[in-house]
PDB file of C-alpha atoms and ligand atoms in Angstrom:
ATOM      1  CA  UNK A   1       8.468 206.305  27.329  1.00  0.00           C
ATOM      2  CA  UNK A   2       7.362 207.818  24.061  1.00  0.00           C
ATOM      3  CA  UNK A   3       4.139 208.556  22.229  1.00  0.00           C
ATOM      4  CA  UNK A   4       2.747 205.914  19.900  1.00  0.00           C
ATOM      5  CA  UNK A   5       0.307 206.107  17.021  1.00  0.00           C
ATOM      6  CA  UNK A   6      -2.981 204.799  18.482  1.00  0.00           C
ATOM      7  CA  UNK A   7      -4.689 202.031  16.491  1.00  0.00           C
ATOM      8  CA  UNK A   8      -7.550 203.033  14.193  1.00  0.00           C
ATOM      9  CA  UNK A   9     -10.911 201.834  15.598  1.00  0.00           C
ATOM     10  CA  UNK A  10     -11.690 200.162  12.212  1.00  0.00           C
ATOM     11  CA  UNK A  11      -9.851 198.908   9.129  1.00  0.00           C
ATOM     12  CA  UNK A  12      -8.548 201.428   6.591  1.00  0.00           C
ATOM     13  CA  UNK A  13     -11.263 200.518   4.058  1.00  0.00           C
ATOM     14  CA  UNK A  14     -14.125 200.507   6.595  1.00  0.00           C
ATOM     15  CA  UNK A  15     -15.383 203.993   5.728  1.00  0.00           C
ATOM     16  CA  UNK A  16     -15.665 203.319   1.993  1.00  0.00           C
ATOM     17  CA  UNK A  17     -17.291 204.418  -0.255  1.00  0.00           C
ATOM     18  CA  UNK A  18     -17.367 207.745   1.619  1.00  0.00           C
ATOM     19  CA  UNK A  19     -13.732 207.984   2.710  1.00  0.00           C
ATOM     20  CA  UNK A  20     -11.363 205.765   0.777  1.00  0.00           C
ATOM     21  CA  UNK A  21      -8.671 203.453   2.110  1.00  0.00           C
ATOM     22  CA  UNK A  22      -6.254 205.621   0.127  1.00  0.00           C
ATOM     23  CA  UNK A  23      -7.272 208.713   2.129  1.00  0.00           C
ATOM     24  CA  UNK A  24      -6.865 206.852   5.422  1.00  0.00           C
ATOM     25  CA  UNK A  25      -3.513 205.432   4.361  1.00  0.00           C
ATOM     26  CA  UNK A  26      -2.206 208.989   3.941  1.00  0.00           C
ATOM     27  CA  UNK A  27      -4.235 210.714   6.654  1.00  0.00           C
ATOM     28  CA  UNK A  28      -3.644 208.129   9.373  1.00  0.00           C
ATOM     29  CA  UNK A  29      -0.522 206.381   8.110  1.00  0.00           C
ATOM     30  CA  UNK A  30       1.408 209.496   7.065  1.00  0.00           C
ATOM     31  CA  UNK A  31      -0.056 212.670   8.618  1.00  0.00           C
ATOM     32  CA  UNK A  32      -1.139 211.343  12.030  1.00  0.00           C
ATOM     33  CA  UNK A  33       2.002 209.230  12.220  1.00  0.00           C
ATOM     34  CA  UNK A  34       4.215 212.237  11.414  1.00  0.00           C
ATOM     35  CA  UNK A  35       2.747 214.212  14.331  1.00  0.00           C
ATOM     36  CA  UNK A  36       3.739 211.340  16.644  1.00  0.00           C
ATOM     37  CA  UNK A  37       7.282 211.195  15.256  1.00  0.00           C
ATOM     38  CA  UNK A  38       7.645 214.985  15.459  1.00  0.00           C
ATOM     39  CA  UNK A  39       6.387 215.184  19.029  1.00  0.00           C
ATOM     40  CA  UNK A  40       8.719 212.422  20.202  1.00  0.00           C
ATOM     41  CA  UNK A  41      11.637 214.341  18.683  1.00  0.00           C
ATOM     42  CA  UNK A  42      10.493 217.642  20.231  1.00  0.00           C
ATOM     43  CA  UNK A  43      10.007 216.374  23.800  1.00  0.00           C
ATOM     44  CA  UNK A  44      13.223 214.342  23.955  1.00  0.00           C
ATOM     45  CA  UNK A  45      15.423 215.721  26.699  1.00  0.00           C
ATOM     46  CA  UNK A  46      12.970 218.485  27.708  1.00  0.00           C
ATOM     47  CA  UNK A  47      10.699 219.099  30.710  1.00  0.00           C
ATOM     48  CA  UNK A  48       7.849 217.671  28.567  1.00  0.00           C
ATOM     49  CA  UNK A  49       9.303 214.183  28.353  1.00  0.00           C
ATOM     50  CA  UNK A  50       6.925 211.779  30.132  1.00  0.00           C
ATOM     51  CA  UNK A  51       4.013 214.251  30.168  1.00  0.00           C
ATOM     52  CA  UNK A  52       0.605 213.396  28.698  1.00  0.00           C
ATOM     53  CA  UNK A  53      -0.732 214.978  25.509  1.00  0.00           C
ATOM     54  CA  UNK A  54      -3.258 216.970  27.548  1.00  0.00           C
ATOM     55  CA  UNK A  55      -0.521 218.246  29.897  1.00  0.00           C
ATOM     56  CA  UNK A  56       1.637 219.330  26.965  1.00  0.00           C
ATOM     57  CA  UNK A  57      -1.328 220.996  25.236  1.00  0.00           C
ATOM     58  CA  UNK A  58      -2.392 222.964  28.288  1.00  0.00           C
ATOM     59  CA  UNK A  59       1.196 224.016  29.098  1.00  0.00           C
ATOM     60  CA  UNK A  60       1.972 225.244  25.556  1.00  0.00           C
ATOM     61  CA  UNK A  61      -1.353 226.638  24.220  1.00  0.00           C
ATOM     62  CA  UNK A  62      -0.997 230.248  23.106  1.00  0.00           C
ATOM     63  CA  UNK A  63       2.800 230.270  23.589  1.00  0.00           C
ATOM     64  CA  UNK A  64       4.349 231.136  20.217  1.00  0.00           C
ATOM     65  CA  UNK A  65       7.771 229.909  21.378  1.00  0.00           C
ATOM     66  CA  UNK A  66       6.291 226.403  21.911  1.00  0.00           C
ATOM     67  CA  UNK A  67       4.100 226.269  18.796  1.00  0.00           C
ATOM     68  CA  UNK A  68       5.790 223.129  17.485  1.00  0.00           C
ATOM     69  CA  UNK A  69       5.095 221.211  20.695  1.00  0.00           C
ATOM     70  CA  UNK A  70       1.505 222.431  20.879  1.00  0.00           C
ATOM     71  CA  UNK A  71       0.716 221.788  17.212  1.00  0.00           C
ATOM     72  CA  UNK A  72       2.043 218.239  17.177  1.00  0.00           C
ATOM     73  CA  UNK A  73       0.548 217.245  20.561  1.00  0.00           C
ATOM     74  CA  UNK A  74      -2.852 218.731  19.686  1.00  0.00           C
ATOM     75  CA  UNK A  75      -2.870 217.185  16.219  1.00  0.00           C
ATOM     76  CA  UNK A  76      -2.259 213.739  17.752  1.00  0.00           C
ATOM     77  CA  UNK A  77      -5.139 214.323  20.187  1.00  0.00           C
ATOM     78  CA  UNK A  78      -7.473 215.806  17.551  1.00  0.00           C
ATOM     79  CA  UNK A  79      -6.898 213.035  15.021  1.00  0.00           C
ATOM     80  CA  UNK A  80      -7.412 210.235  17.544  1.00  0.00           C
ATOM     81  CA  UNK A  81     -10.666 211.936  18.567  1.00  0.00           C
ATOM     82  CA  UNK A  82     -11.667 212.348  14.903  1.00  0.00           C
ATOM     83  CA  UNK A  83     -11.214 208.642  14.061  1.00  0.00           C
ATOM     84  CA  UNK A  84     -13.601 207.802  16.886  1.00  0.00           C
ATOM     85  CA  UNK A  85     -16.023 210.506  15.758  1.00  0.00           C
ATOM     86  CA  UNK A  86     -16.672 208.404  12.639  1.00  0.00           C
ATOM     87  CA  UNK A  87     -17.980 204.870  12.233  1.00  0.00           C
ATOM     88  CA  UNK A  88     -18.987 202.666   9.297  1.00  0.00           C
ATOM     89  CA  UNK A  89     -22.751 203.107   8.774  1.00  0.00           C
ATOM     90  CA  UNK A  90     -22.741 206.220  10.933  1.00  0.00           C
ATOM     91  CA  UNK A  91     -24.785 209.366  10.530  1.00  0.00           C
ATOM     92  CA  UNK A  92     -28.461 209.664  11.332  1.00  0.00           C
ATOM     93  CA  UNK A  93     -29.544 211.183  14.611  1.00  0.00           C
ATOM     94  CA  UNK A  94     -28.481 210.917  18.246  1.00  0.00           C
ATOM     95  CA  UNK A  95     -30.684 209.204  20.819  1.00  0.00           C
ATOM     96  CA  UNK A  96     -31.589 209.638  24.461  1.00  0.00           C
ATOM     97  CA  UNK A  97     -30.153 212.355  26.674  1.00  0.00           C
ATOM     98  CA  UNK A  98     -27.892 213.852  23.994  1.00  0.00           C
ATOM     99  CA  UNK A  99     -30.819 214.145  21.538  1.00  0.00           C
ATOM    100  CA  UNK A 100     -32.884 215.978  24.180  1.00  0.00           C
ATOM    101  CA  UNK A 101     -29.934 218.255  25.014  1.00  0.00           C
ATOM    102  CA  UNK A 102     -29.432 219.130  21.330  1.00  0.00           C
ATOM    103  CA  UNK A 103     -33.138 220.044  21.032  1.00  0.00           C
ATOM    104  CA  UNK A 104     -32.914 222.135  24.210  1.00  0.00           C
ATOM    105  CA  UNK A 105     -29.696 224.010  23.335  1.00  0.00           C
ATOM    106  CA  UNK A 106     -30.011 224.408  19.541  1.00  0.00           C
ATOM    107  CA  UNK A 107     -33.803 224.470  19.221  1.00  0.00           C
ATOM    108  CA  UNK A 108     -33.875 221.392  16.967  1.00  0.00           C
ATOM    109  CA  UNK A 109     -31.645 218.707  15.442  1.00  0.00           C
ATOM    110  CA  UNK A 110     -31.857 220.506  12.083  1.00  0.00           C
ATOM    111  CA  UNK A 111     -30.594 223.715  13.681  1.00  0.00           C
ATOM    112  CA  UNK A 112     -27.589 221.772  15.039  1.00  0.00           C
ATOM    113  CA  UNK A 113     -26.924 220.366  11.541  1.00  0.00           C
ATOM    114  CA  UNK A 114     -27.007 223.841   9.998  1.00  0.00           C
ATOM    115  CA  UNK A 115     -24.649 225.219  12.663  1.00  0.00           C
ATOM    116  CA  UNK A 116     -22.213 222.310  12.243  1.00  0.00           C
ATOM    117  CA  UNK A 117     -22.222 222.574   8.432  1.00  0.00           C
ATOM    118  CA  UNK A 118     -21.622 226.310   8.664  1.00  0.00           C
ATOM    119  CA  UNK A 119     -18.734 225.866  11.114  1.00  0.00           C
ATOM    120  CA  UNK A 120     -17.022 223.375   8.799  1.00  0.00           C
ATOM    121  CA  UNK A 121     -17.647 225.345   5.632  1.00  0.00           C
ATOM    122  CA  UNK A 122     -16.561 228.725   7.022  1.00  0.00           C
ATOM    123  CA  UNK A 123     -13.341 227.586   8.720  1.00  0.00           C
ATOM    124  CA  UNK A 124     -10.998 229.436   6.365  1.00  0.00           C
ATOM    125  CA  UNK A 125      -7.966 227.305   5.591  1.00  0.00           C
ATOM    126  CA  UNK A 126      -7.198 224.355   7.873  1.00  0.00           C
ATOM    127  CA  UNK A 127      -8.971 223.453  11.074  1.00  0.00           C
ATOM    128  CA  UNK A 128     -11.740 221.570  12.807  1.00  0.00           C
ATOM    129  CA  UNK A 129     -15.477 221.756  13.547  1.00  0.00           C
ATOM    130  CA  UNK A 130     -16.622 220.524  16.955  1.00  0.00           C
ATOM    131  CA  UNK A 131     -19.659 219.814  19.077  1.00  0.00           C
ATOM    132  CA  UNK A 132     -18.633 220.734  22.628  1.00  0.00           C
ATOM    133  CA  UNK A 133     -20.130 221.075  26.059  1.00  0.00           C
ATOM    134  CA  UNK A 134     -19.036 224.509  27.269  1.00  0.00           C
ATOM    135  CA  UNK A 135     -18.059 225.354  30.841  1.00  0.00           C
ATOM    136  CA  UNK A 136     -21.613 226.630  31.519  1.00  0.00           C
ATOM    137  CA  UNK A 137     -22.989 223.166  30.647  1.00  0.00           C
ATOM    138  CA  UNK A 138     -24.409 224.220  27.282  1.00  0.00           C
ATOM    139  CA  UNK A 139     -23.815 222.522  23.934  1.00  0.00           C
ATOM    140  CA  UNK A 140     -22.078 224.638  21.320  1.00  0.00           C
ATOM    141  CA  UNK A 141     -20.771 224.191  17.813  1.00  0.00           C
ATOM    142  CA  UNK A 142     -17.306 225.738  17.519  1.00  0.00           C
ATOM    143  CA  UNK A 143     -14.560 225.814  14.900  1.00  0.00           C
ATOM    144  CA  UNK A 144     -10.834 225.922  15.581  1.00  0.00           C
ATOM    145  CA  UNK A 145      -7.880 226.947  13.423  1.00  0.00           C
ATOM    146  CA  UNK A 146      -5.039 224.590  12.465  1.00  0.00           C
ATOM    147  CA  UNK A 147      -4.263 222.418  15.538  1.00  0.00           C
ATOM    148  CA  UNK A 148      -6.298 224.327  18.125  1.00  0.00           C
ATOM    149  CA  UNK A 149      -8.471 222.204  20.398  1.00  0.00           C
ATOM    150  CA  UNK A 150     -11.464 223.258  22.569  1.00  0.00           C
ATOM    151  CA  UNK A 151      -9.947 221.332  25.521  1.00  0.00           C
ATOM    152  CA  UNK A 152      -7.528 224.192  26.175  1.00  0.00           C
ATOM    153  CA  UNK A 153     -10.517 226.593  26.292  1.00  0.00           C
ATOM    154  CA  UNK A 154     -12.083 224.592  29.122  1.00  0.00           C
ATOM    155  CA  UNK A 155     -14.682 223.032  26.808  1.00  0.00           C
ATOM    156  CA  UNK A 156     -15.419 219.303  26.605  1.00  0.00           C
ATOM    157  CA  UNK A 157     -15.284 217.964  23.026  1.00  0.00           C
ATOM    158  CA  UNK A 158     -18.108 215.541  22.145  1.00  0.00           C
ATOM    159  CA  UNK A 159     -17.268 215.029  18.465  1.00  0.00           C
ATOM    160  CA  UNK A 160     -15.090 216.557  15.767  1.00  0.00           C
ATOM    161  CA  UNK A 161     -14.741 216.811  12.013  1.00  0.00           C
ATOM    162  CA  UNK A 162     -11.362 217.440  10.374  1.00  0.00           C
ATOM    163  CA  UNK A 163     -11.634 220.109   7.656  1.00  0.00           C
ATOM    164  CA  UNK A 164      -7.963 220.144   6.674  1.00  0.00           C
ATOM    165  CA  UNK A 165      -7.779 219.466   2.932  1.00  0.00           C
ATOM    166  CA  UNK A 166      -5.832 216.267   3.655  1.00  0.00           C
ATOM    167  CA  UNK A 167      -9.039 214.848   5.214  1.00  0.00           C
ATOM    168  CA  UNK A 168     -11.079 214.962   2.024  1.00  0.00           C
ATOM    169  CA  UNK A 169      -9.085 216.039  -1.029  1.00  0.00           C
ATOM    170  CA  UNK A 170      -8.504 212.591  -2.565  1.00  0.00           C
ATOM    171  CA  UNK A 171     -12.222 211.730  -2.293  1.00  0.00           C
ATOM    172  CA  UNK A 172     -13.952 215.093  -2.719  1.00  0.00           C
ATOM    173  CA  UNK A 173     -11.248 217.382  -4.220  1.00  0.00           C
ATOM    174  CA  UNK A 174     -12.324 220.968  -3.501  1.00  0.00           C
ATOM    175  CA  UNK A 175     -15.911 220.053  -2.602  1.00  0.00           C
ATOM    176  CA  UNK A 176     -15.639 220.544   1.162  1.00  0.00           C
ATOM    177  CA  UNK A 177     -19.448 221.011   1.554  1.00  0.00           C
ATOM    178  CA  UNK A 178     -20.008 217.536   0.018  1.00  0.00           C
ATOM    179  CA  UNK A 179     -17.520 216.014   2.484  1.00  0.00           C
ATOM    180  CA  UNK A 180     -19.309 217.753   5.366  1.00  0.00           C
ATOM    181  CA  UNK A 181     -22.736 216.558   4.196  1.00  0.00           C
ATOM    182  CA  UNK A 182     -21.383 212.992   3.866  1.00  0.00           C
ATOM    183  CA  UNK A 183     -19.795 213.151   7.321  1.00  0.00           C
ATOM    184  CA  UNK A 184     -23.158 214.104   8.860  1.00  0.00           C
ATOM    185  CA  UNK A 185     -25.280 211.701   6.807  1.00  0.00           C
ATOM    186  CA  UNK A 186     -23.103 208.578   6.733  1.00  0.00           C
ATOM    187  CA  UNK A 187     -20.086 208.723   9.070  1.00  0.00           C
ATOM    188  CA  UNK A 188     -20.828 210.586  12.295  1.00  0.00           C
ATOM    189  CA  UNK A 189     -20.564 208.314  15.352  1.00  0.00           C
ATOM    190  CA  UNK A 190     -23.394 209.442  17.636  1.00  0.00           C
ATOM    191  CA  UNK A 191     -22.723 206.615  20.104  1.00  0.00           C
ATOM    192  CA  UNK A 192     -19.227 208.086  20.704  1.00  0.00           C
ATOM    193  CA  UNK A 193     -20.666 211.599  21.162  1.00  0.00           C
ATOM    194  CA  UNK A 194     -23.266 210.241  23.621  1.00  0.00           C
ATOM    195  CA  UNK A 195     -20.560 208.431  25.590  1.00  0.00           C
ATOM    196  CA  UNK A 196     -18.557 211.662  25.853  1.00  0.00           C
ATOM    197  CA  UNK A 197     -21.689 213.567  26.871  1.00  0.00           C
ATOM    198  CA  UNK A 198     -22.510 211.061  29.610  1.00  0.00           C
ATOM    199  CA  UNK A 199     -18.934 211.080  30.910  1.00  0.00           C
ATOM    200  CA  UNK A 200     -19.003 214.895  31.073  1.00  0.00           C
ATOM    201  CA  UNK A 201     -22.326 214.825  32.941  1.00  0.00           C
ATOM    202  CA  UNK A 202     -20.948 212.370  35.489  1.00  0.00           C
ATOM    203  CA  UNK A 203     -18.011 214.659  36.354  1.00  0.00           C
TER     204      UNK A 203
HETATM  205 ZN1   ZN B   1      -6.201 215.628   9.551  1.00  0.00          ZN
END
């Protein structure tokens, strides 16, 4: 039993003109795929063989001697979550219970947007920006470094944006703020975030 590269939820050109098929062919076909290959090599013959991604992540988070296992497992998880956090003709605003919760916890939708843009823009180097439900039941925008994932902090991810250069360099070069603005305006999958929010509420 080994890990497999999960299918993309859309075709590689489905996010054009915002994110090109060329970006997805590298980002999904090379980077995401390499994390799967690496993890399969790392778990072979160890106590982690047969464990889930989440089990490997929680067992190795913060352990410098298992950084390779953590980084590759978390990057598989994060990227799969990221593909679902985008959709063709995405963007706009959330609806229903999640919209009300954003107003309640951030003050307004615009305040959420500012917090999310700031998290993405100020993540120095490689990492991720997230909307999470924290363990007190409050929405928060957080950023994580490299492969780190809010799951191992006891938070429930609702959506994520990859701010590694490999996510945007072919389409936006060094203009990370333009990528972030495009993600919010045209790609963000609010239906996915709402689904995750409802699942977390039901637990
Ligand atoms: Zn990436």
